[in-house]
Tab-separated table of C-alpha atoms and ligand atoms in Angstrom:
chain	number	residue	atom	x	y	z
A	1	UNK	CA	-22.992	131.529	80.967
A	2	UNK	CA	-25.540	130.712	83.529
A	3	UNK	CA	-28.012	133.351	84.574
A	4	UNK	CA	-26.419	133.516	88.029
A	5	UNK	CA	-22.980	133.787	86.633
A	6	UNK	CA	-24.200	136.487	84.342
A	7	UNK	CA	-25.823	138.401	87.254
A	8	UNK	CA	-22.699	138.280	89.328
A	9	UNK	CA	-20.301	139.392	86.571
A	10	UNK	CA	-22.767	142.072	85.326
A	11	UNK	CA	-23.199	143.512	88.779
A	12	UNK	CA	-19.367	143.650	89.079
A	13	UNK	CA	-19.202	145.441	85.748
A	14	UNK	CA	-21.911	147.882	86.664
A	15	UNK	CA	-20.159	148.618	89.902
A	16	UNK	CA	-17.084	149.385	87.938
A	17	UNK	CA	-18.982	151.720	85.555
A	18	UNK	CA	-20.595	153.531	88.506
A	19	UNK	CA	-17.125	154.014	90.133
A	20	UNK	CA	-15.746	155.231	86.874
A	21	UNK	CA	-18.587	157.668	86.350
A	22	UNK	CA	-18.240	159.042	89.785
A	23	UNK	CA	-14.442	159.652	89.450
A	24	UNK	CA	-13.332	159.721	85.850
A	25	UNK	CA	-10.586	162.109	86.857
A	26	UNK	CA	-8.752	159.431	88.791
A	27	UNK	CA	-7.606	158.299	85.391
A	28	UNK	CA	-5.443	160.256	82.915
A	29	UNK	CA	-7.423	161.471	79.943
A	30	UNK	CA	-4.657	160.444	77.563
A	31	UNK	CA	-3.046	156.983	78.078
A	32	UNK	CA	0.677	156.655	78.474
A	33	UNK	CA	1.024	153.926	75.860
A	34	UNK	CA	3.420	153.220	72.999
A	35	UNK	CA	2.149	151.798	69.664
A	36	UNK	CA	2.208	148.017	69.752
A	37	UNK	CA	2.275	147.879	73.557
A	38	UNK	CA	-1.063	146.077	73.998
A	39	UNK	CA	-0.406	143.787	71.119
A	40	UNK	CA	2.925	142.708	72.831
A	41	UNK	CA	1.240	142.331	76.117
A	42	UNK	CA	-1.474	139.953	74.916
A	43	UNK	CA	-1.081	136.278	73.811
A	44	UNK	CA	-0.504	135.850	70.183
A	45	UNK	CA	-3.434	133.452	69.745
A	46	UNK	CA	-6.785	132.961	71.467
A	47	UNK	CA	-7.394	130.463	74.310
A	48	UNK	CA	-8.141	126.876	73.566
A	49	UNK	CA	-10.378	126.654	76.704
A	50	UNK	CA	-12.625	129.324	78.234
A	51	UNK	CA	-11.496	131.572	81.041
A	52	UNK	CA	-13.406	132.801	84.078
A	53	UNK	CA	-15.144	136.269	83.825
A	54	UNK	CA	-13.164	137.638	86.821
A	55	UNK	CA	-10.031	137.112	84.830
A	56	UNK	CA	-11.557	139.021	81.852
A	57	UNK	CA	-12.771	141.867	84.065
A	58	UNK	CA	-9.297	142.074	85.756
A	59	UNK	CA	-7.556	142.261	82.441
A	60	UNK	CA	-10.033	144.930	81.324
A	61	UNK	CA	-9.122	147.055	84.340
A	62	UNK	CA	-5.402	146.196	84.184
A	63	UNK	CA	-4.655	146.322	80.397
A	64	UNK	CA	-7.484	147.991	78.571
A	65	UNK	CA	-8.573	150.984	80.595
A	66	UNK	CA	-4.999	152.317	80.977
A	67	UNK	CA	-4.712	152.149	77.231
A	68	UNK	CA	-7.845	154.116	76.466
A	69	UNK	CA	-7.975	157.698	75.568
A	70	UNK	CA	-10.949	158.603	77.772
A	71	UNK	CA	-13.596	160.499	75.775
A	72	UNK	CA	-16.040	160.064	78.666
A	73	UNK	CA	-13.897	162.358	80.878
A	74	UNK	CA	-14.430	166.019	81.656
A	75	UNK	CA	-10.763	166.836	80.780
A	76	UNK	CA	-11.438	165.671	77.175
A	77	UNK	CA	-11.377	169.005	75.303
A	78	UNK	CA	-10.231	167.708	71.925
A	79	UNK	CA	-11.919	167.236	68.516
A	80	UNK	CA	-15.623	167.466	69.332
A	81	UNK	CA	-15.831	166.260	72.990
A	82	UNK	CA	-18.903	164.135	73.745
A	83	UNK	CA	-20.685	162.134	76.560
A	84	UNK	CA	-21.961	158.693	77.400
A	85	UNK	CA	-24.279	159.466	80.363
A	86	UNK	CA	-25.934	156.859	82.645
A	87	UNK	CA	-29.164	156.489	80.690
A	88	UNK	CA	-27.242	156.056	77.445
A	89	UNK	CA	-24.985	153.397	78.904
A	90	UNK	CA	-28.007	151.529	80.348
A	91	UNK	CA	-29.816	151.647	76.988
A	92	UNK	CA	-26.636	150.073	75.364
A	93	UNK	CA	-26.705	147.312	77.848
A	94	UNK	CA	-30.338	146.623	77.201
A	95	UNK	CA	-29.968	146.706	73.510
A	96	UNK	CA	-27.130	144.163	73.723
A	97	UNK	CA	-29.407	141.766	75.589
A	98	UNK	CA	-32.164	142.070	72.939
A	99	UNK	CA	-29.535	141.953	70.113
A	100	UNK	CA	-32.231	143.402	67.838
A	101	UNK	CA	-31.519	143.986	64.151
A	102	UNK	CA	-33.849	146.562	62.593
A	103	UNK	CA	-33.219	145.734	59.026
A	104	UNK	CA	-37.001	145.194	58.387
A	105	UNK	CA	-39.985	146.357	60.353
A	106	UNK	CA	-40.772	142.622	60.854
A	107	UNK	CA	-37.301	141.875	62.294
A	108	UNK	CA	-37.559	144.498	65.040
A	109	UNK	CA	-40.875	146.307	64.928
A	110	UNK	CA	-40.426	148.439	68.197
A	111	UNK	CA	-36.887	149.316	67.218
A	112	UNK	CA	-38.017	150.591	63.831
A	113	UNK	CA	-40.901	152.651	65.363
A	114	UNK	CA	-38.849	154.007	68.206
A	115	UNK	CA	-36.380	155.242	65.631
A	116	UNK	CA	-39.229	157.081	63.858
A	117	UNK	CA	-40.502	158.536	67.186
A	118	UNK	CA	-37.189	159.547	68.689
A	119	UNK	CA	-36.052	161.212	65.451
A	120	UNK	CA	-39.303	162.955	65.200
A	121	UNK	CA	-38.974	164.369	68.730
A	122	UNK	CA	-35.477	165.546	67.860
A	123	UNK	CA	-36.706	167.198	64.733
A	124	UNK	CA	-39.344	169.045	66.660
A	125	UNK	CA	-36.938	170.297	69.276
A	126	UNK	CA	-34.575	171.578	66.677
A	127	UNK	CA	-37.527	173.406	64.976
A	128	UNK	CA	-37.277	171.516	61.649
A	129	UNK	CA	-40.423	171.152	59.426
A	130	UNK	CA	-42.985	168.307	59.911
A	131	UNK	CA	-42.949	165.496	57.456
A	132	UNK	CA	-39.134	164.952	57.277
A	133	UNK	CA	-38.150	161.222	57.079
A	134	UNK	CA	-35.558	160.342	59.593
A	135	UNK	CA	-33.106	157.330	59.746
A	136	UNK	CA	-30.220	156.625	62.045
A	137	UNK	CA	-26.836	155.717	60.668
A	138	UNK	CA	-23.649	154.966	62.509
A	139	UNK	CA	-21.796	158.182	61.805
A	140	UNK	CA	-22.130	161.562	59.951
A	141	UNK	CA	-19.693	160.215	57.355
A	142	UNK	CA	-22.183	157.527	56.457
A	143	UNK	CA	-25.035	159.954	56.648
A	144	UNK	CA	-23.407	162.393	54.197
A	145	UNK	CA	-22.409	159.592	51.814
A	146	UNK	CA	-26.081	158.578	51.665
A	147	UNK	CA	-27.011	162.200	51.012
A	148	UNK	CA	-24.599	162.459	48.179
A	149	UNK	CA	-25.783	159.030	46.741
A	150	UNK	CA	-29.432	160.377	46.952
A	151	UNK	CA	-28.352	163.581	45.173
A	152	UNK	CA	-26.856	161.492	42.389
A	153	UNK	CA	-29.921	159.435	42.125
A	154	UNK	CA	-31.913	162.694	41.586
A	155	UNK	CA	-29.515	164.008	38.939
A	156	UNK	CA	-28.589	160.716	37.286
A	157	UNK	CA	-31.317	158.128	37.814
A	158	UNK	CA	-29.550	155.648	35.559
A	159	UNK	CA	-26.530	155.512	37.802
A	160	UNK	CA	-27.745	152.612	40.003
A	161	UNK	CA	-28.071	150.478	36.817
A	162	UNK	CA	-25.311	151.753	34.434
A	163	UNK	CA	-22.804	153.131	36.982
A	164	UNK	CA	-22.164	156.787	37.554
A	165	UNK	CA	-21.998	159.046	34.559
A	166	UNK	CA	-19.055	161.446	34.278
A	167	UNK	CA	-19.163	165.082	34.809
A	168	UNK	CA	-21.206	165.309	38.036
A	169	UNK	CA	-19.826	167.994	40.316
A	170	UNK	CA	-20.264	168.568	44.048
A	171	UNK	CA	-19.707	171.749	46.041
A	172	UNK	CA	-18.767	172.356	49.706
A	173	UNK	CA	-16.660	174.961	51.497
A	174	UNK	CA	-12.938	174.555	51.917
A	175	UNK	CA	-13.852	174.253	55.588
A	176	UNK	CA	-16.203	171.316	55.049
A	177	UNK	CA	-15.413	168.060	56.913
A	178	UNK	CA	-13.301	165.482	54.982
A	179	UNK	CA	-16.289	163.093	55.212
A	180	UNK	CA	-17.921	165.111	52.321
A	181	UNK	CA	-14.992	164.467	49.949
A	182	UNK	CA	-14.724	160.877	51.163
A	183	UNK	CA	-18.494	160.350	50.583
A	184	UNK	CA	-18.024	161.601	47.023
A	185	UNK	CA	-14.966	159.382	46.518
A	186	UNK	CA	-16.854	156.326	47.843
A	187	UNK	CA	-19.750	156.616	45.344
A	188	UNK	CA	-17.483	157.286	42.328
A	189	UNK	CA	-17.914	160.993	41.922
A	190	UNK	CA	-14.107	161.452	42.014
A	191	UNK	CA	-12.117	163.841	44.035
A	192	UNK	CA	-11.495	166.042	41.002
A	193	UNK	CA	-15.157	166.771	40.825
A	194	UNK	CA	-15.389	168.057	44.324
A	195	UNK	CA	-15.146	171.908	44.395
A	196	UNK	CA	-13.879	173.367	47.651
A	197	UNK	CA	-15.511	176.790	47.621
A	198	UNK	CA	-13.400	179.616	49.293
A	199	UNK	CA	-14.604	180.894	52.664
A	200	UNK	CA	-14.802	184.429	53.958
A	201	UNK	CA	-12.896	186.046	56.881
A	202	UNK	CA	-15.055	184.139	59.311
A	203	UNK	CA	-14.515	180.766	57.585
A	204	UNK	CA	-18.069	180.746	55.983
A	205	UNK	CA	-18.679	179.550	52.492
A	206	UNK	CA	-18.876	182.532	50.093
A	207	UNK	CA	-22.159	182.285	48.069
A	208	UNK	CA	-20.752	184.542	45.375
A	209	UNK	CA	-17.870	182.048	44.825
A	210	UNK	CA	-20.247	179.150	44.891
A	211	UNK	CA	-22.466	180.594	42.277
A	212	UNK	CA	-19.455	181.452	40.116
A	213	UNK	CA	-18.167	177.855	40.421
A	214	UNK	CA	-21.507	176.331	39.541
A	215	UNK	CA	-21.940	178.616	36.481
A	216	UNK	CA	-18.405	177.993	35.271
A	217	UNK	CA	-18.936	174.203	35.471
A	218	UNK	CA	-22.272	174.468	33.583
A	219	UNK	CA	-20.514	176.567	30.877
A	220	UNK	CA	-17.846	173.867	30.703
A	221	UNK	CA	-20.578	171.217	30.012
A	222	UNK	CA	-20.345	169.671	33.593
A	223	UNK	CA	-23.273	168.711	35.654
A	224	UNK	CA	-23.479	170.325	39.085
A	225	UNK	CA	-25.645	168.005	41.304
A	226	UNK	CA	-25.091	168.633	44.955
A	227	UNK	CA	-24.005	171.291	47.445
A	228	UNK	CA	-23.214	170.710	51.050
A	229	UNK	CA	-23.526	173.545	53.538
A	230	UNK	CA	-22.003	173.110	57.044
A	231	UNK	CA	-23.474	174.558	60.298
A	232	UNK	CA	-20.628	174.156	62.668
A	233	UNK	CA	-17.511	173.466	60.722
A	234	UNK	CA	-14.953	171.060	62.144
A	235	UNK	CA	-12.107	173.488	62.676
A	236	UNK	CA	-13.725	176.581	63.807
A	237	UNK	CA	-17.581	175.847	64.068
A	238	UNK	CA	-18.269	178.532	61.521
A	239	UNK	CA	-21.674	178.477	59.848
A	240	UNK	CA	-22.167	178.597	56.085
A	241	UNK	CA	-24.997	180.971	54.961
A	242	UNK	CA	-27.613	178.360	54.360
A	243	UNK	CA	-30.347	180.632	52.913
A	244	UNK	CA	-28.132	182.097	50.285
A	245	UNK	CA	-26.762	178.666	49.428
A	246	UNK	CA	-30.375	177.333	49.228
A	247	UNK	CA	-31.162	180.049	46.741
A	248	UNK	CA	-28.321	178.796	44.451
A	249	UNK	CA	-29.283	175.233	44.984
A	250	UNK	CA	-32.844	175.923	43.965
A	251	UNK	CA	-31.835	178.051	40.947
A	252	UNK	CA	-29.703	175.303	39.486
A	253	UNK	CA	-31.664	172.277	40.820
A	254	UNK	CA	-28.892	170.970	43.061
A	255	UNK	CA	-29.546	168.665	46.075
A	256	UNK	CA	-28.807	170.679	49.233
A	257	UNK	CA	-27.310	168.737	52.135
A	258	UNK	CA	-26.780	170.463	55.522
A	259	UNK	CA	-24.035	169.002	57.685
A	260	UNK	CA	-24.978	170.081	61.224
A	261	UNK	CA	-23.197	167.059	62.778
A	262	UNK	CA	-21.805	169.056	65.673
A	263	UNK	CA	-23.762	172.227	66.032
A	264	UNK	CA	-27.261	171.060	65.229
A	265	UNK	CA	-28.281	170.249	68.800
A	266	UNK	CA	-27.719	173.871	69.752
A	267	UNK	CA	-30.946	174.628	67.801
A	268	UNK	CA	-32.917	173.206	70.696
A	269	UNK	CA	-32.045	176.396	72.509
A	270	UNK	CA	-34.672	179.100	71.412
A	271	UNK	CA	-31.898	181.732	71.254
A	272	UNK	CA	-30.030	179.501	68.871
A	273	UNK	CA	-32.823	178.220	66.735
A	274	UNK	CA	-31.747	180.591	63.939
A	275	UNK	CA	-28.652	178.501	63.293
A	276	UNK	CA	-30.841	176.229	61.206
A	277	UNK	CA	-32.559	179.020	59.259
A	278	UNK	CA	-32.646	177.877	55.660
A	279	UNK	CA	-32.319	174.121	56.645
A	280	UNK	CA	-35.999	173.818	56.035
A	281	UNK	CA	-35.226	174.154	52.344
A	282	UNK	CA	-32.485	171.445	52.447
A	283	UNK	CA	-33.122	168.114	50.779
A	284	UNK	CA	-31.211	166.466	53.619
A	285	UNK	CA	-29.624	167.251	56.849
A	286	UNK	CA	-27.330	165.401	59.337
A	287	UNK	CA	-27.028	165.952	63.058
A	288	UNK	CA	-24.935	163.778	65.423
A	289	UNK	CA	-26.476	163.142	68.858
A	290	UNK	CA	-23.148	161.235	69.516
A	291	UNK	CA	-21.365	164.601	69.382
A	292	UNK	CA	-23.114	167.304	71.334
A	293	UNK	CA	-26.302	165.724	72.382
A	294	UNK	CA	-25.043	163.447	75.236
A	295	UNK	CA	-25.736	160.209	73.433
A	296	UNK	CA	-23.063	157.391	73.354
A	297	UNK	CA	-21.164	156.753	70.210
A	298	UNK	CA	-22.509	155.763	67.634
A	299	UNK	CA	-25.656	157.554	66.545
A	300	UNK	CA	-26.040	159.903	63.607
A	301	UNK	CA	-29.466	161.253	62.813
A	302	UNK	CA	-30.193	161.821	59.072
A	303	UNK	CA	-33.269	163.561	57.837
A	304	UNK	CA	-34.578	164.056	54.198
A	305	UNK	CA	-37.641	165.469	52.616
A	306	UNK	CA	-36.939	163.183	49.626
A	307	UNK	CA	-37.152	159.698	51.119
A	308	UNK	CA	-38.577	158.428	47.844
A	309	UNK	CA	-35.231	159.395	46.113
A	310	UNK	CA	-33.087	157.885	48.913
A	311	UNK	CA	-35.128	154.705	48.567
A	312	UNK	CA	-34.773	154.633	44.785
A	313	UNK	CA	-31.031	154.910	45.276
A	314	UNK	CA	-30.760	151.999	47.726
A	315	UNK	CA	-33.806	149.692	47.694
A	316	UNK	CA	-32.901	146.136	46.499
A	317	UNK	CA	-35.112	143.366	47.947
A	318	UNK	CA	-34.117	139.783	47.377
A	319	UNK	CA	-36.844	137.129	47.892
A	320	UNK	CA	-35.421	136.012	51.281
A	321	UNK	CA	-36.043	139.550	52.660
A	322	UNK	CA	-39.503	140.047	51.225
A	323	UNK	CA	-42.274	140.651	53.900
A	324	UNK	CA	-45.988	141.214	53.591
A	325	UNK	CA	-46.904	144.300	55.553
A	326	UNK	CA	-49.314	147.289	55.498
A	327	UNK	CA	-48.229	150.666	54.176
A	328	UNK	CA	-47.285	152.166	57.605
A	329	UNK	CA	-44.336	149.730	58.115
A	330	UNK	CA	-40.989	151.160	57.273
A	331	UNK	CA	-38.184	148.829	56.258
A	332	UNK	CA	-35.069	150.787	57.059
A	333	UNK	CA	-32.895	148.475	54.922
A	334	UNK	CA	-34.456	150.166	51.919
A	335	UNK	CA	-32.870	153.458	52.781
A	336	UNK	CA	-29.149	152.678	52.825
A	337	UNK	CA	-26.198	150.435	52.387
A	338	UNK	CA	-26.442	148.515	55.726
A	339	UNK	CA	-28.813	145.509	55.911
A	340	UNK	CA	-28.163	144.706	59.629
A	341	UNK	CA	-28.832	147.754	61.826
A	342	UNK	CA	-28.189	148.018	65.579
A	343	UNK	CA	-30.985	149.207	67.773
A	344	UNK	CA	-29.578	152.633	68.360
A	345	UNK	CA	-32.747	154.529	68.847
A	346	UNK	CA	-33.171	153.243	72.436
A	347	UNK	CA	-30.222	155.191	73.818
A	348	UNK	CA	-31.431	158.454	72.106
A	349	UNK	CA	-34.952	157.936	73.495
A	350	UNK	CA	-33.488	157.187	77.001
A	351	UNK	CA	-31.340	160.260	76.890
A	352	UNK	CA	-34.146	162.552	75.710
A	353	UNK	CA	-36.588	161.184	78.297
A	354	UNK	CA	-34.236	161.065	81.203
A	355	UNK	CA	-33.020	164.615	80.885
A	356	UNK	CA	-35.855	166.306	79.014
A	357	UNK	CA	-35.354	169.168	76.571
A	358	UNK	CA	-34.960	171.824	79.166
A	359	UNK	CA	-32.062	170.138	80.935
A	360	UNK	CA	-30.300	169.170	77.656
A	361	UNK	CA	-30.644	172.832	76.604
A	362	UNK	CA	-29.297	173.953	79.891
A	363	UNK	CA	-26.165	171.838	79.492
A	364	UNK	CA	-25.489	173.015	75.969
A	365	UNK	CA	-26.078	176.603	77.224
A	366	UNK	CA	-23.549	175.948	79.968
A	367	UNK	CA	-20.918	174.745	77.473
A	368	UNK	CA	-21.430	177.819	75.277
A	369	UNK	CA	-21.087	180.196	78.308
A	370	UNK	CA	-17.833	178.367	79.399
A	371	UNK	CA	-16.494	178.781	75.753
A	372	UNK	CA	-17.368	182.558	75.779
A	373	UNK	CA	-15.623	183.000	79.180
A	374	UNK	CA	-12.497	181.296	77.790
A	375	UNK	CA	-12.654	183.445	74.627
A	376	UNK	CA	-12.765	186.570	76.708
A	377	UNK	CA	-9.813	185.289	78.840
A	378	UNK	CA	-7.697	184.671	75.728
A	379	UNK	CA	-8.597	188.082	74.373
A	380	UNK	CA	-7.355	189.632	77.599
A	381	UNK	CA	-3.924	187.907	77.523
A	382	UNK	CA	-1.629	189.864	75.227
A	383	UNK	CA	0.563	186.771	74.721
A	384	UNK	CA	-2.268	184.927	72.816
A	385	UNK	CA	-4.563	185.719	70.018
A	386	UNK	CA	-7.881	184.209	68.883
A	387	UNK	CA	-7.744	182.813	65.406
A	388	UNK	CA	-11.541	182.498	64.737
A	389	UNK	CA	-14.934	183.554	66.199
A	390	UNK	CA	-16.379	181.162	68.764
A	391	UNK	CA	-20.116	180.858	68.093
A	392	UNK	CA	-20.568	177.659	70.003
A	393	UNK	CA	-18.475	175.646	72.441
A	394	UNK	CA	-15.127	175.583	70.665
A	395	UNK	CA	-12.448	178.205	71.043
A	396	UNK	CA	-9.530	178.545	68.520
A	397	UNK	CA	-6.439	180.466	69.576
A	398	UNK	CA	-2.686	180.569	69.558
A	399	UNK	CA	0.354	181.682	71.362
A	400	UNK	CA	1.656	184.720	69.443
A	401	UNK	CA	4.860	182.783	68.490
A	402	UNK	CA	6.017	180.109	66.154
A	403	UNK	CA	4.007	177.015	65.196
A	404	UNK	CA	6.653	174.919	67.028
A	405	UNK	CA	6.073	176.949	70.180
A	406	UNK	CA	2.380	176.243	69.957
A	407	UNK	CA	2.993	172.586	69.324
A	408	UNK	CA	5.199	172.479	72.462
A	409	UNK	CA	2.539	174.225	74.612
A	410	UNK	CA	-0.084	171.644	73.480
A	411	UNK	CA	2.254	168.746	73.963
A	412	UNK	CA	3.182	169.847	77.495
A	413	UNK	CA	-0.506	170.353	78.488
A	414	UNK	CA	-1.570	167.033	77.024
A	415	UNK	CA	1.270	165.207	78.795
A	416	UNK	CA	-0.085	166.305	82.080
A	417	UNK	CA	-2.899	163.744	82.062
A	418	UNK	CA	-5.579	166.260	83.225
A	419	UNK	CA	-6.566	167.575	79.734
A	420	UNK	CA	-6.493	166.673	76.246
A	421	UNK	CA	-6.867	169.326	73.592
A	422	UNK	CA	-6.243	169.076	69.765
A	423	UNK	CA	-5.187	171.460	67.102
A	424	UNK	CA	-5.959	172.692	63.689
A	425	UNK	CA	-4.388	174.892	61.003
A	426	UNK	CA	-6.155	178.218	60.206
A	427	UNK	CA	-4.901	180.418	57.372
A	428	UNK	CA	-1.541	178.512	57.422
A	429	UNK	CA	-1.043	178.894	61.102
A	430	UNK	CA	-1.022	176.173	63.773
A	431	UNK	CA	-3.947	176.813	66.103
A	432	UNK	CA	-4.816	175.428	69.604
A	433	UNK	CA	-8.412	174.274	69.745
A	434	UNK	CA	-10.366	173.789	72.969
A	435	UNK	CA	-13.780	171.945	72.434
A	436	UNK	CA	-16.298	171.646	75.307
A	437	UNK	CA	-18.851	168.796	74.950
A	438	UNK	CA	-18.603	166.464	77.867
A	439	UNK	CA	-21.332	166.741	80.291
A	440	UNK	CA	-18.953	166.735	83.222
A	441	UNK	CA	-16.937	169.566	81.873
A	442	UNK	CA	-17.419	172.722	83.970
A	443	UNK	CA	-16.152	176.323	83.602
A	444	UNK	CA	-13.605	175.441	86.318
A	445	UNK	CA	-12.131	172.714	84.163
A	446	UNK	CA	-11.975	175.033	81.168
A	447	UNK	CA	-10.357	177.760	83.214
A	448	UNK	CA	-7.829	175.272	84.683
A	449	UNK	CA	-6.983	174.058	81.251
A	450	UNK	CA	-6.424	177.690	80.175
A	451	UNK	CA	-4.144	178.317	83.084
A	452	UNK	CA	-2.211	175.245	82.206
A	453	UNK	CA	-1.788	176.543	78.677
A	454	UNK	CA	-0.696	180.018	80.015
A	455	UNK	CA	1.911	178.294	82.206
A	456	UNK	CA	3.243	176.247	79.341
A	457	UNK	CA	3.596	179.340	77.206
A	458	UNK	CA	6.999	181.041	77.012
A	459	UNK	CA	6.745	184.274	79.136
B	1	LIG	N1	-19.249	166.622	59.925
B	1	LIG	C1	-18.587	167.477	60.714
B	1	LIG	C2	-18.948	169.002	60.663
B	1	LIG	C3	-17.757	166.947	61.630
B	1	LIG	O1	-17.059	167.795	62.453
B	1	LIG	C4	-17.508	165.601	61.693
B	1	LIG	C5	-16.590	164.934	62.644
B	1	LIG	O2	-16.058	165.577	63.542
B	1	LIG	C6	-18.168	164.726	60.873
B	1	LIG	C7	-19.029	165.321	59.937
B	1	LIG	C8	-17.935	163.250	60.775
B	1	LIG	O3	-18.496	162.717	61.919
B	1	LIG	P1	-18.607	161.133	62.155
B	1	LIG	O4	-17.409	160.793	63.003
B	1	LIG	O5	-19.901	160.909	62.855
B	1	LIG	O6	-18.472	160.469	60.856
C-alpha cells in the first residue's frame, strides 16, 4: 500500500468512525443476524489476487457492521457496558502503526515505561499504596489466572519444576466470576479444590463461612493457598468484606487476590474510595479499564506487592531473549505467560490525559446517579421488585411473575433494537439486569429503557 493510498483509505475510515461516533443510535444495538449468516455470505476461500481498499471498506459497512453487537453504543446496557472513546480509538490506530511488542524493555522501551507510568497514575487515583508493581494483561481472566499461579508459587515453590502438588485449595465466594475457577482449572488446581463460600443476604462472601472452610480443609490435611475477594461481583456488583477476608488470609498465610475488575475505577471518586478498604493488604488486585474506565477492549490492569513471586512463577529466559541492561529496566515477559505483548498502555494514557481524573470521576458519578434513579423507579412500581442492592451502576430487578414472563419481557425489549439488556439468576430466580457503563448513556436512555420494560410487562 503506497503512502498516498494509505492516506486516502485511512481518511475514509476515520470519516466513517467519526460519523459512527456522532450517531451510534442510527444502528440497532443488537444485530438481526442468524448463526452462520456471515459465513454463508462470504466466499469459501480467500482471494488469489488483492482487492481494492474501497471494496473492503464497502463490505465492512455492508456485511460486518450490521452483524455486530454494538458495545460502543449508548443503548448497550448488558453485561458490564463499556466505551471506546475518541482518544482510545486514536491510540489504537497509532499503536497499530508502530506495531510495538513490549516483551522486553529493549524491544519497546517507551511502551514498557509508559505501562509503568500509566499504571502508577491509575494506582494513585484509586488510592492504592505506593510501591505496587503493575502489569497490563489482556483480560481480568488472564490477570486472575496469574494471581492464582503466583499464589501457588508462594505455597508450593517446587510446582514450576515438579508440577503442582495435590491438596492445594482456593476460596472465593459463590458470586465470584467464573474466571477464578477457570484460572484454577488452567493451572492444574482442579475444580474440586475450589471452594465456593456462601454469601450473605446482600451477596457478600461470609467471612465466618470462609474461616470455617479453611479450618476444615487444614484439619483434613489439605493446603489452603489462595483466597479471592470480589469488589463488584458480576451478577449484582456486591462487595466482599475485604478487611475481614484479609484477616483470615493473614492468619493462615493465604495469598489474597482482589477482583475489582468492574468496580475498581469507582475508587477514583473520593466518596467511593472506601470500596478498596483492605485492598492495601492484598497480595494482588485486578481492575479492568476496559470495563468502567472508558478504555477500549482489551486492557486489564494487574497489581501485586509480590512481583518477586510472580517473576519466580513465570521467568524463563532462553539465550535468544537475553539482554544486557541496567537494574531499572523491566522485562514484562518475565511476569506472565505471554511473550509478545501489545502496546496497550498508550490507550490508557491517552484516555487518562484527554479526560483527566475529574472528568472521568464525573462520568462514573453520573452513571451511579442514573442507576440510583432507576432503582427508585423500580421500587415505586408495584409490578416489579428489586432483587439485589445497587451500590454502583447496575440494577437487578424482576417482574413479579414467572421466570418465563421475565424472559419474554427481556426478549421483547432487546428485539426493539434500541436497548440491549442481559439477565442473571439470583436465589434461583430469573432476574433482569441493567448495566450502565457507556460514556454516551444518559439518564434519559436509562429511563426510556425502563419505560420499554414497563410496557413489555403484563399489566
Ligand atoms: N471479574 C469480574 C468481577 C467480572 O465481572 C468479569 C467479567 O465480567 C471478569 C472478572 C472477567 O473479565 P475479562 O472479560 O476481562 O476476562
